Amino acid sequence: MPELPEVEILARHLRPRLQGRRIREVEVRRPGSLRETDPREFRRRLAGARFEGLTRRGKYLLFEMGGPKKAPGFRMLGHLGMSGRMYVEPWSVPLAKHAVVVLGLGRERFVFEDTRYFGRMTLDPASLDSLGPEPLGPEFTVDRLGLGLGNSRQAIKVRLMDQGLVAGIGNIYASEALHRARVSPRKMARRLTRTETGRLHTAIREVLAEAIECGSTLPLDYSGKAGGGGLFYFGSGEGNYEERLRVYDREGEPCERCGTSIRKIVQAARSTFFCPACQRA
DNA sequence: CACCATGTTCCTTG
DNA sequence: CCAAGGAACATGGT
């Protein structure tokens, strides 16, 4: 479930579980899931390294690694793609079919599982360079957003998913933010008024912040049900995830604000959901 | 069988 | 130069 809020929640859960732990084994089960990094190089650098910190940038996870002995530290990037998951589990659990990278941590292991193989791990931080500001950070101001929309003729919904404008918004939260801001997804980016840009700026922050808050206060499948304490999975499963979304995947359902039927359209080959009454063109 | 899916990147076309 | 569209990556659910 990877847009900014889901990645943030994952980072918060993994952080204490990885903090200070040393990597004893490195298994790359699918080399194609390492981008710009040769599997041998990946294994060489990670073996013996220690997890020292974990942060998030856009939809990327940034692992701060300490080298073994006096080797210099380095950063490792993770991206979940469409279907990636990361978790720490005991060795006794059967390994997931699509486990792509497995890092031995002693009595437990870190698993990067990715059924659709769109996710990546890499030691090359280059992909961070093209990211725009963090939507919840101080650099993301109304002016900055206005500047980013600038002279673009792209539909605002499509523009919002450009990670260079602001980092971390994907297909779901683009629709959600626009609905909250009462801006039509089809409106040309440059046509947004100052007022609309202001509302959108606020809506983006609220939608993302609420999603993080919602997710982080709910149990995230910290499952002891298999009788083996400590099995940790990241995933919705509870169903609460969709329930808080106002328009996404709600075609035909009444808009919570005005009762009008939610519409679905396709933009840049992705589904967009909106209320044709609240969000007039 | 067809179609759909939370993402990114590359390529072609206009 | 930009924008738009499509394909690719690969699997699984409905």
mmCIF file of C-alpha atoms (C1' of nucleotides) in Angstrom:
data_model
loop_
_atom_site.group_PDB
_atom_site.id
_atom_site.type_symbol
_atom_site.label_atom_id
_atom_site.label_comp_id
_atom_site.label_asym_id
_atom_site.label_seq_id
_atom_site.Cartn_x
_atom_site.Cartn_y
_atom_site.Cartn_z
ATOM 1 C CA MET A 1 0.000 0.000 0.000
ATOM 2 C CA PRO A 2 2.585 2.462 -0.916
ATOM 3 C CA GLU A 3 1.948 6.134 -1.078
ATOM 4 C CA LEU A 4 3.520 8.548 1.354
ATOM 5 C CA PRO A 5 1.346 7.718 4.398
ATOM 6 C CA GLU A 6 1.814 3.983 4.040
ATOM 7 C CA VAL A 7 5.558 4.334 3.608
ATOM 8 C CA GLU A 8 5.703 6.633 6.635
ATOM 9 C CA ILE A 9 3.800 4.154 8.762
ATOM 10 C CA LEU A 10 6.070 1.378 7.593
ATOM 11 C CA ALA A 11 9.157 3.435 8.457
ATOM 12 C CA ARG A 12 7.843 4.082 11.959
ATOM 13 C CA HIS A 13 7.220 0.426 12.538
ATOM 14 C CA LEU A 14 10.464 -0.847 11.117
ATOM 15 C CA ARG A 15 12.669 1.745 12.783
ATOM 16 C CA PRO A 16 12.723 0.306 16.308
ATOM 17 C CA ARG A 17 12.920 -3.229 15.006
ATOM 18 C CA LEU A 18 15.968 -2.575 12.863
ATOM 19 C CA GLN A 19 17.759 -0.003 14.981
ATOM 20 C CA GLY A 20 21.223 -1.202 15.884
ATOM 21 C CA ARG A 21 20.914 -4.598 14.294
ATOM 22 C CA ARG A 22 23.726 -6.104 12.316
ATOM 23 C CA ILE A 23 23.310 -7.883 9.003
ATOM 24 C CA ARG A 24 24.803 -11.344 9.108
ATOM 25 C CA GLU A 25 23.555 -12.776 5.854
ATOM 26 C CA VAL A 26 22.471 -11.240 2.597
ATOM 27 C CA GLU A 27 20.376 -13.135 0.109
ATOM 28 C CA VAL A 28 19.361 -11.507 -3.146
ATOM 29 C CA ARG A 29 16.755 -13.827 -4.558
ATOM 30 C CA ARG A 30 15.878 -11.646 -7.493
ATOM 31 C CA PRO A 31 18.751 -9.523 -8.783
ATOM 32 C CA GLY A 32 16.387 -7.523 -10.991
ATOM 33 C CA SER A 33 14.959 -5.937 -7.854
ATOM 34 C CA LEU A 34 18.241 -4.125 -7.228
ATOM 35 C CA ARG A 35 18.461 -1.034 -9.339
ATOM 36 C CA GLU A 36 21.796 0.354 -10.437
ATOM 37 C CA THR A 37 23.449 -1.963 -8.029
ATOM 38 C CA ASP A 38 25.289 -5.148 -8.815
ATOM 39 C CA PRO A 39 24.133 -7.977 -6.505
ATOM 40 C CA ARG A 40 27.704 -8.827 -5.556
ATOM 41 C CA GLU A 41 28.432 -5.250 -4.629
ATOM 42 C CA PHE A 42 25.177 -5.117 -2.700
ATOM 43 C CA ARG A 43 26.073 -8.248 -0.753
ATOM 44 C CA ARG A 44 29.615 -7.104 -0.076
ATOM 45 C CA ARG A 45 28.585 -3.744 1.332
ATOM 46 C CA LEU A 46 25.663 -4.991 3.392
ATOM 47 C CA ALA A 47 27.360 -7.982 4.965
ATOM 48 C CA GLY A 48 28.345 -6.980 8.473
ATOM 49 C CA ALA A 49 26.744 -3.543 8.186
ATOM 50 C CA ARG A 50 24.474 -2.203 10.912
ATOM 51 C CA PHE A 51 21.084 -0.483 10.702
ATOM 52 C CA GLU A 52 21.532 2.905 12.303
ATOM 53 C CA GLY A 53 18.529 4.861 11.178
ATOM 54 C CA LEU A 54 15.492 4.842 8.975
ATOM 55 C CA THR A 55 13.736 7.782 7.428
ATOM 56 C CA ARG A 56 11.360 8.421 4.559
ATOM 57 C CA ARG A 57 11.622 10.703 1.559
ATOM 58 C CA GLY A 58 8.571 10.793 -0.687
ATOM 59 C CA LYS A 59 7.710 7.147 -1.232
ATOM 60 C CA TYR A 60 11.281 6.038 -0.593
ATOM 61 C CA LEU A 61 12.642 4.482 2.561
ATOM 62 C CA LEU A 62 16.144 5.615 3.488
ATOM 63 C CA PHE A 63 18.146 3.174 5.541
ATOM 64 C CA GLU A 64 21.157 4.722 7.242
ATOM 65 C CA MET A 65 23.787 2.027 7.461
ATOM 66 C CA GLY A 66 26.951 1.859 9.494
ATOM 67 C CA GLY A 67 29.737 -0.095 7.863
ATOM 68 C CA PRO A 68 31.402 -2.979 9.694
ATOM 69 C CA LYS A 69 34.452 -2.017 11.784
ATOM 70 C CA LYS A 70 35.751 1.225 10.378
ATOM 71 C CA ALA A 71 34.151 1.017 6.971
ATOM 72 C CA PRO A 72 32.304 4.211 6.151
ATOM 73 C CA GLY A 73 28.566 4.399 6.480
ATOM 74 C CA PHE A 74 26.247 4.524 3.537
ATOM 75 C CA ARG A 75 22.615 4.798 2.632
ATOM 76 C CA MET A 76 20.338 2.186 1.181
ATOM 77 C CA LEU A 77 17.095 3.071 -0.577
ATOM 78 C CA GLY A 78 13.941 1.041 -0.727
ATOM 79 C CA HIS A 79 10.903 1.623 -2.895
ATOM 80 C CA LEU A 80 7.817 -0.563 -2.580
ATOM 81 C CA GLY A 81 6.476 -0.088 -6.089
ATOM 82 C CA MET A 82 2.893 -1.295 -6.252
ATOM 83 C CA SER A 83 2.990 -4.353 -4.091
ATOM 84 C CA GLY A 84 6.133 -4.271 -1.977
ATOM 85 C CA ARG A 85 6.195 -5.098 1.731
ATOM 86 C CA MET A 86 8.960 -5.123 4.273
ATOM 87 C CA TYR A 87 8.936 -6.809 7.617
ATOM 88 C CA VAL A 88 10.996 -8.535 10.267
ATOM 89 C CA GLU A 89 10.067 -12.098 11.120
ATOM 90 C CA PRO A 90 11.524 -15.193 12.765
ATOM 91 C CA TRP A 91 13.296 -17.751 10.622
ATOM 92 C CA SER A 92 10.676 -20.339 11.536
ATOM 93 C CA VAL A 93 8.052 -18.672 9.366
ATOM 94 C CA PRO A 94 7.901 -20.075 5.812
ATOM 95 C CA LEU A 95 9.553 -17.595 3.484
ATOM 96 C CA ALA A 96 7.146 -15.691 1.240
ATOM 97 C CA LYS A 97 6.952 -16.882 -2.332
ATOM 98 C CA HIS A 98 7.963 -13.525 -3.714
ATOM 99 C CA ALA A 99 10.622 -12.652 -1.154
ATOM 100 C CA VAL A 100 13.094 -10.682 -3.183
ATOM 101 C CA VAL A 101 15.761 -9.718 -0.660
ATOM 102 C CA VAL A 102 16.371 -11.413 2.686
ATOM 103 C CA LEU A 103 18.747 -10.003 5.297
ATOM 104 C CA GLY A 104 19.703 -12.219 8.199
ATOM 105 C CA LEU A 105 19.712 -10.372 11.528
ATOM 106 C CA GLY A 106 20.570 -13.176 13.895
ATOM 107 C CA ARG A 107 17.470 -14.755 15.331
ATOM 108 C CA GLU A 108 15.206 -12.883 12.926
ATOM 109 C CA ARG A 109 15.333 -11.828 9.339
ATOM 110 C CA PHE A 110 14.367 -8.760 7.380
ATOM 111 C CA VAL A 111 12.305 -9.555 4.292
ATOM 112 C CA PHE A 112 11.568 -7.435 1.253
ATOM 113 C CA GLU A 113 8.653 -9.132 -0.448
ATOM 114 C CA ASP A 114 7.319 -7.904 -3.758
ATOM 115 C CA THR A 115 4.788 -9.903 -5.725
ATOM 116 C CA ARG A 116 4.673 -7.667 -8.753
ATOM 117 C CA TYR A 117 8.373 -6.895 -8.800
ATOM 118 C CA PHE A 118 7.890 -3.178 -9.325
ATOM 119 C CA GLY A 119 9.732 -2.326 -6.135
ATOM 120 C CA ARG A 120 13.466 -1.730 -5.794
ATOM 121 C CA MET A 121 16.323 -1.634 -3.355
ATOM 122 C CA THR A 122 19.472 0.215 -4.249
ATOM 123 C CA LEU A 123 22.641 1.760 -2.870
ATOM 124 C CA ASP A 124 22.434 4.547 -5.403
ATOM 125 C CA PRO A 125 20.640 7.594 -3.972
ATOM 126 C CA ALA A 126 20.379 9.327 -7.353
ATOM 127 C CA SER A 127 16.625 8.901 -7.618
ATOM 128 C CA LEU A 128 16.156 11.219 -4.655
ATOM 129 C CA ASP A 129 17.554 14.151 -6.597
ATOM 130 C CA SER A 130 14.491 14.626 -8.720
ATOM 131 C CA LEU A 131 12.058 14.671 -5.811
ATOM 132 C CA GLY A 132 10.146 17.807 -4.934
ATOM 133 C CA PRO A 133 9.589 19.015 -1.360
ATOM 134 C CA GLU A 134 8.093 16.889 1.380
ATOM 135 C CA PRO A 135 4.399 17.797 1.486
ATOM 136 C CA LEU A 136 4.378 17.809 5.286
ATOM 137 C CA GLY A 137 7.633 19.721 5.596
ATOM 138 C CA PRO A 138 8.275 23.471 5.840
ATOM 139 C CA GLU A 139 9.485 23.759 2.257
ATOM 140 C CA PHE A 140 6.116 22.889 0.829
ATOM 141 C CA THR A 141 4.421 26.262 0.873
ATOM 142 C CA VAL A 142 1.489 27.608 -1.097
ATOM 143 C CA ASP A 143 3.921 29.670 -3.128
ATOM 144 C CA ARG A 144 6.001 26.657 -3.892
ATOM 145 C CA LEU A 145 2.936 24.772 -5.041
ATOM 146 C CA GLY A 146 1.777 27.704 -7.124
ATOM 147 C CA LEU A 147 5.204 27.937 -8.693
ATOM 148 C CA GLY A 148 5.165 24.234 -9.444
ATOM 149 C CA LEU A 149 1.812 24.494 -11.172
ATOM 150 C CA GLY A 150 3.160 27.540 -12.925
ATOM 151 C CA ASN A 151 2.446 27.445 -16.580
ATOM 152 C CA SER A 152 1.561 23.780 -16.880
ATOM 153 C CA ARG A 153 -1.246 22.775 -19.193
ATOM 154 C CA GLN A 154 -1.442 19.350 -17.619
ATOM 155 C CA ALA A 155 -4.570 18.385 -15.749
ATOM 156 C CA ILE A 156 -4.043 19.131 -12.062
ATOM 157 C CA LYS A 157 -4.601 15.492 -11.066
ATOM 158 C CA VAL A 158 -1.837 14.319 -13.368
ATOM 159 C CA ARG A 159 0.416 17.138 -12.255
ATOM 160 C CA LEU A 160 -0.053 16.234 -8.588
ATOM 161 C CA MET A 161 1.382 12.801 -9.159
ATOM 162 C CA ASP A 162 4.603 14.270 -10.533
ATOM 163 C CA GLN A 163 7.097 13.501 -7.785
ATOM 164 C CA GLY A 164 9.125 16.532 -8.764
ATOM 165 C CA LEU A 165 6.299 18.896 -7.856
ATOM 166 C CA VAL A 166 5.783 17.461 -4.408
ATOM 167 C CA ALA A 167 7.006 14.063 -3.246
ATOM 168 C CA GLY A 168 4.800 11.204 -2.180
ATOM 169 C CA ILE A 169 1.365 11.741 -3.727
ATOM 170 C CA GLY A 170 0.088 8.803 -5.749
ATOM 171 C CA ASN A 171 -3.103 7.905 -7.512
ATOM 172 C CA ILE A 172 -5.222 7.554 -4.387
ATOM 173 C CA TYR A 173 -4.275 10.694 -2.502
ATOM 174 C CA ALA A 174 -4.303 12.830 -5.638
ATOM 175 C CA SER A 175 -8.019 12.119 -5.987
ATOM 176 C CA GLU A 176 -8.587 12.537 -2.261
ATOM 177 C CA ALA A 177 -6.786 15.873 -2.011
ATOM 178 C CA LEU A 178 -8.628 17.318 -5.007
ATOM 179 C CA HIS A 179 -11.974 16.283 -3.614
ATOM 180 C CA ARG A 180 -11.218 17.886 -0.302
ATOM 181 C CA ALA A 181 -10.065 21.063 -2.038
ATOM 182 C CA ARG A 182 -13.149 21.034 -4.285
ATOM 183 C CA VAL A 183 -11.029 21.325 -7.421
ATOM 184 C CA SER A 184 -11.832 19.419 -10.589
ATOM 185 C CA PRO A 185 -9.163 16.851 -11.451
ATOM 186 C CA ARG A 186 -9.480 17.889 -15.079
ATOM 187 C CA LYS A 187 -8.695 21.523 -14.495
ATOM 188 C CA MET A 188 -5.534 22.664 -16.193
ATOM 189 C CA ALA A 189 -2.844 23.216 -13.570
ATOM 190 C CA ARG A 190 -2.174 26.793 -14.662
ATOM 191 C CA ARG A 191 -5.851 27.648 -14.378
ATOM 192 C CA LEU A 192 -6.087 27.179 -10.637
ATOM 193 C CA THR A 193 -6.909 30.408 -8.860
ATOM 194 C CA ARG A 194 -4.937 31.576 -5.892
ATOM 195 C CA THR A 195 -7.772 30.467 -3.642
ATOM 196 C CA GLU A 196 -7.896 27.020 -5.160
ATOM 197 C CA THR A 197 -4.145 26.619 -4.881
ATOM 198 C CA GLY A 198 -4.411 27.553 -1.242
ATOM 199 C CA ARG A 199 -7.187 25.058 -0.629
ATOM 200 C CA LEU A 200 -5.282 22.357 -2.462
ATOM 201 C CA HIS A 201 -2.156 23.013 -0.449
ATOM 202 C CA THR A 202 -4.080 22.627 2.778
ATOM 203 C CA ALA A 203 -5.997 19.620 1.496
ATOM 204 C CA ILE A 204 -2.823 17.775 0.509
ATOM 205 C CA ARG A 205 -1.372 18.211 3.957
ATOM 206 C CA GLU A 206 -4.554 17.270 5.747
ATOM 207 C CA VAL A 207 -5.278 14.209 3.673
ATOM 208 C CA LEU A 208 -1.762 12.843 4.102
ATOM 209 C CA ALA A 209 -1.481 13.727 7.776
ATOM 210 C CA GLU A 210 -4.826 12.155 8.585
ATOM 211 C CA ALA A 211 -3.916 9.021 6.706
ATOM 212 C CA ILE A 212 -0.728 8.686 8.720
ATOM 213 C CA GLU A 213 -2.558 9.340 11.953
ATOM 214 C CA CYS A 214 -5.259 6.859 11.113
ATOM 215 C CA GLY A 215 -2.845 4.146 10.105
ATOM 216 C CA SER A 216 -0.421 4.548 12.923
ATOM 217 C CA THR A 217 -2.979 4.296 15.664
ATOM 218 C CA LEU A 218 -4.335 1.026 14.364
ATOM 219 C CA PRO A 219 -2.756 -2.363 14.860
ATOM 220 C CA LEU A 220 -0.772 -3.258 11.789
ATOM 221 C CA ASP A 221 -1.089 -6.965 11.726
ATOM 222 C CA TYR A 222 1.350 -7.446 14.512
ATOM 223 C CA SER A 223 0.255 -10.972 14.519
ATOM 224 C CA GLY A 224 0.840 -13.441 17.270
ATOM 225 C CA LYS A 225 -1.918 -15.635 16.015
ATOM 226 C CA ALA A 226 0.378 -18.297 14.688
ATOM 227 C CA GLY A 227 1.401 -18.822 18.275
ATOM 228 C CA GLY A 228 4.843 -17.522 17.537
ATOM 229 C CA GLY A 229 5.193 -14.109 19.076
ATOM 230 C CA GLY A 230 6.690 -11.377 17.020
ATOM 231 C CA LEU A 231 5.523 -12.064 13.540
ATOM 232 C CA PHE A 232 5.286 -8.680 11.977
ATOM 233 C CA TYR A 233 3.503 -7.856 8.817
ATOM 234 C CA PHE A 234 2.791 -4.545 7.282
ATOM 235 C CA GLY A 235 -0.491 -4.412 5.452
ATOM 236 C CA SER A 236 -4.028 -3.238 5.814
ATOM 237 C CA GLY A 237 -6.025 -6.375 6.245
ATOM 238 C CA GLU A 238 -8.313 -4.627 8.668
ATOM 239 C CA GLY A 239 -10.287 -2.929 5.953
ATOM 240 C CA ASN A 240 -10.000 0.432 7.639
ATOM 241 C CA TYR A 241 -7.722 1.632 4.914
ATOM 242 C CA GLU A 242 -10.384 2.067 2.268
ATOM 243 C CA GLU A 243 -13.021 3.206 4.694
ATOM 244 C CA ARG A 244 -11.467 6.557 5.306
ATOM 245 C CA LEU A 245 -11.171 7.377 1.616
ATOM 246 C CA ARG A 246 -13.893 9.705 0.397
ATOM 247 C CA VAL A 247 -13.788 9.174 -3.352
ATOM 248 C CA TYR A 248 -11.150 6.658 -4.343
ATOM 249 C CA ASP A 249 -12.735 3.453 -5.643
ATOM 250 C CA ARG A 250 -16.192 4.759 -4.810
ATOM 251 C CA GLU A 251 -17.658 5.110 -8.284
ATOM 252 C CA GLY A 252 -21.440 5.386 -8.089
ATOM 253 C CA GLU A 253 -21.507 5.968 -4.340
ATOM 254 C CA PRO A 254 -22.917 9.248 -3.018
ATOM 255 C CA CYS A 255 -20.490 12.054 -2.283
ATOM 256 C CA GLU A 256 -20.349 12.548 1.480
ATOM 257 C CA ARG A 257 -20.560 16.281 1.039
ATOM 258 C CA CYS A 258 -23.423 16.662 -1.413
ATOM 259 C CA GLY A 259 -24.805 13.236 -2.221
ATOM 260 C CA THR A 260 -23.992 13.364 -5.918
ATOM 261 C CA SER A 261 -22.819 10.120 -7.438
ATOM 262 C CA ILE A 262 -19.009 9.777 -7.546
ATOM 263 C CA ARG A 263 -17.639 9.537 -11.063
ATOM 264 C CA LYS A 264 -14.661 7.684 -12.420
ATOM 265 C CA ILE A 265 -12.614 8.884 -15.368
ATOM 266 C CA VAL A 266 -9.248 7.914 -16.827
ATOM 267 C CA GLN A 267 -6.366 10.375 -16.914
ATOM 268 C CA ALA A 268 -2.868 9.472 -18.048
ATOM 269 C CA ALA A 269 -3.973 5.859 -18.039
ATOM 270 C CA ARG A 270 -4.919 5.970 -14.347
ATOM 271 C CA SER A 271 -8.333 6.032 -12.710
ATOM 272 C CA THR A 272 -9.475 9.295 -11.204
ATOM 273 C CA PHE A 273 -12.451 9.540 -8.859
ATOM 274 C CA PHE A 274 -14.281 12.776 -8.138
ATOM 275 C CA CYS A 275 -17.590 14.411 -7.388
ATOM 276 C CA PRO A 276 -18.875 16.184 -10.487
ATOM 277 C CA ALA A 277 -20.882 18.607 -8.363
ATOM 278 C CA CYS A 278 -18.389 19.597 -5.664
ATOM 279 C CA GLN A 279 -15.538 19.633 -8.126
ATOM 280 C CA ARG A 280 -16.818 21.585 -11.101
ATOM 281 C CA ALA A 281 -14.663 22.313 -14.097
ATOM 282 C "C1'" DC B 1 -10.790 -15.398 -21.254
ATOM 283 C "C1'" DA B 2 -10.842 -10.167 -20.219
ATOM 284 C "C1'" DC B 3 -9.912 -6.464 -17.364
ATOM 285 C "C1'" DC B 4 -8.207 -4.143 -13.409
ATOM 286 C "C1'" DA B 5 -4.633 -2.762 -9.798
ATOM 287 C "C1'" DT B 6 -1.412 1.907 -4.577
ATOM 288 C "C1'" DG B 7 4.503 3.130 -9.348
ATOM 289 C "C1'" DT B 8 8.389 4.541 -12.250
ATOM 290 C "C1'" DT B 9 10.838 4.945 -16.426
ATOM 291 C "C1'" DC B 10 11.580 4.960 -21.176
ATOM 292 C "C1'" DC B 11 10.138 5.712 -25.806
ATOM 293 C "C1'" DT B 12 7.394 7.645 -29.516
ATOM 294 C "C1'" DT B 13 4.420 11.012 -31.401
ATOM 295 C "C1'" DG B 14 2.576 15.489 -31.944
ATOM 296 C "C1'" DC C 1 11.538 22.229 -25.211
ATOM 297 C "C1'" DC C 2 6.940 20.199 -23.552
ATOM 298 C "C1'" DA C 3 2.791 17.222 -23.225
ATOM 299 C "C1'" DA C 4 0.407 13.080 -24.031
ATOM 300 C "C1'" DG C 5 0.072 8.394 -24.687
ATOM 301 C "C1'" DG C 6 1.704 3.849 -24.635
ATOM 302 C "C1'" DA C 7 4.557 0.200 -23.269
ATOM 303 C "C1'" DA C 8 7.346 -2.148 -20.241
ATOM 304 C "C1'" DC C 9 8.292 -4.217 -15.861
ATOM 305 C "C1'" DA C 10 5.043 -9.221 -13.646
ATOM 306 C "C1'" DT C 11 1.597 -11.103 -10.823
ATOM 307 C "C1'" DG C 12 -2.791 -11.819 -8.847
ATOM 308 C "C1'" DG C 13 -7.737 -10.806 -7.972
ATOM 309 C "C1'" DT C 14 -12.365 -10.527 -9.817
#
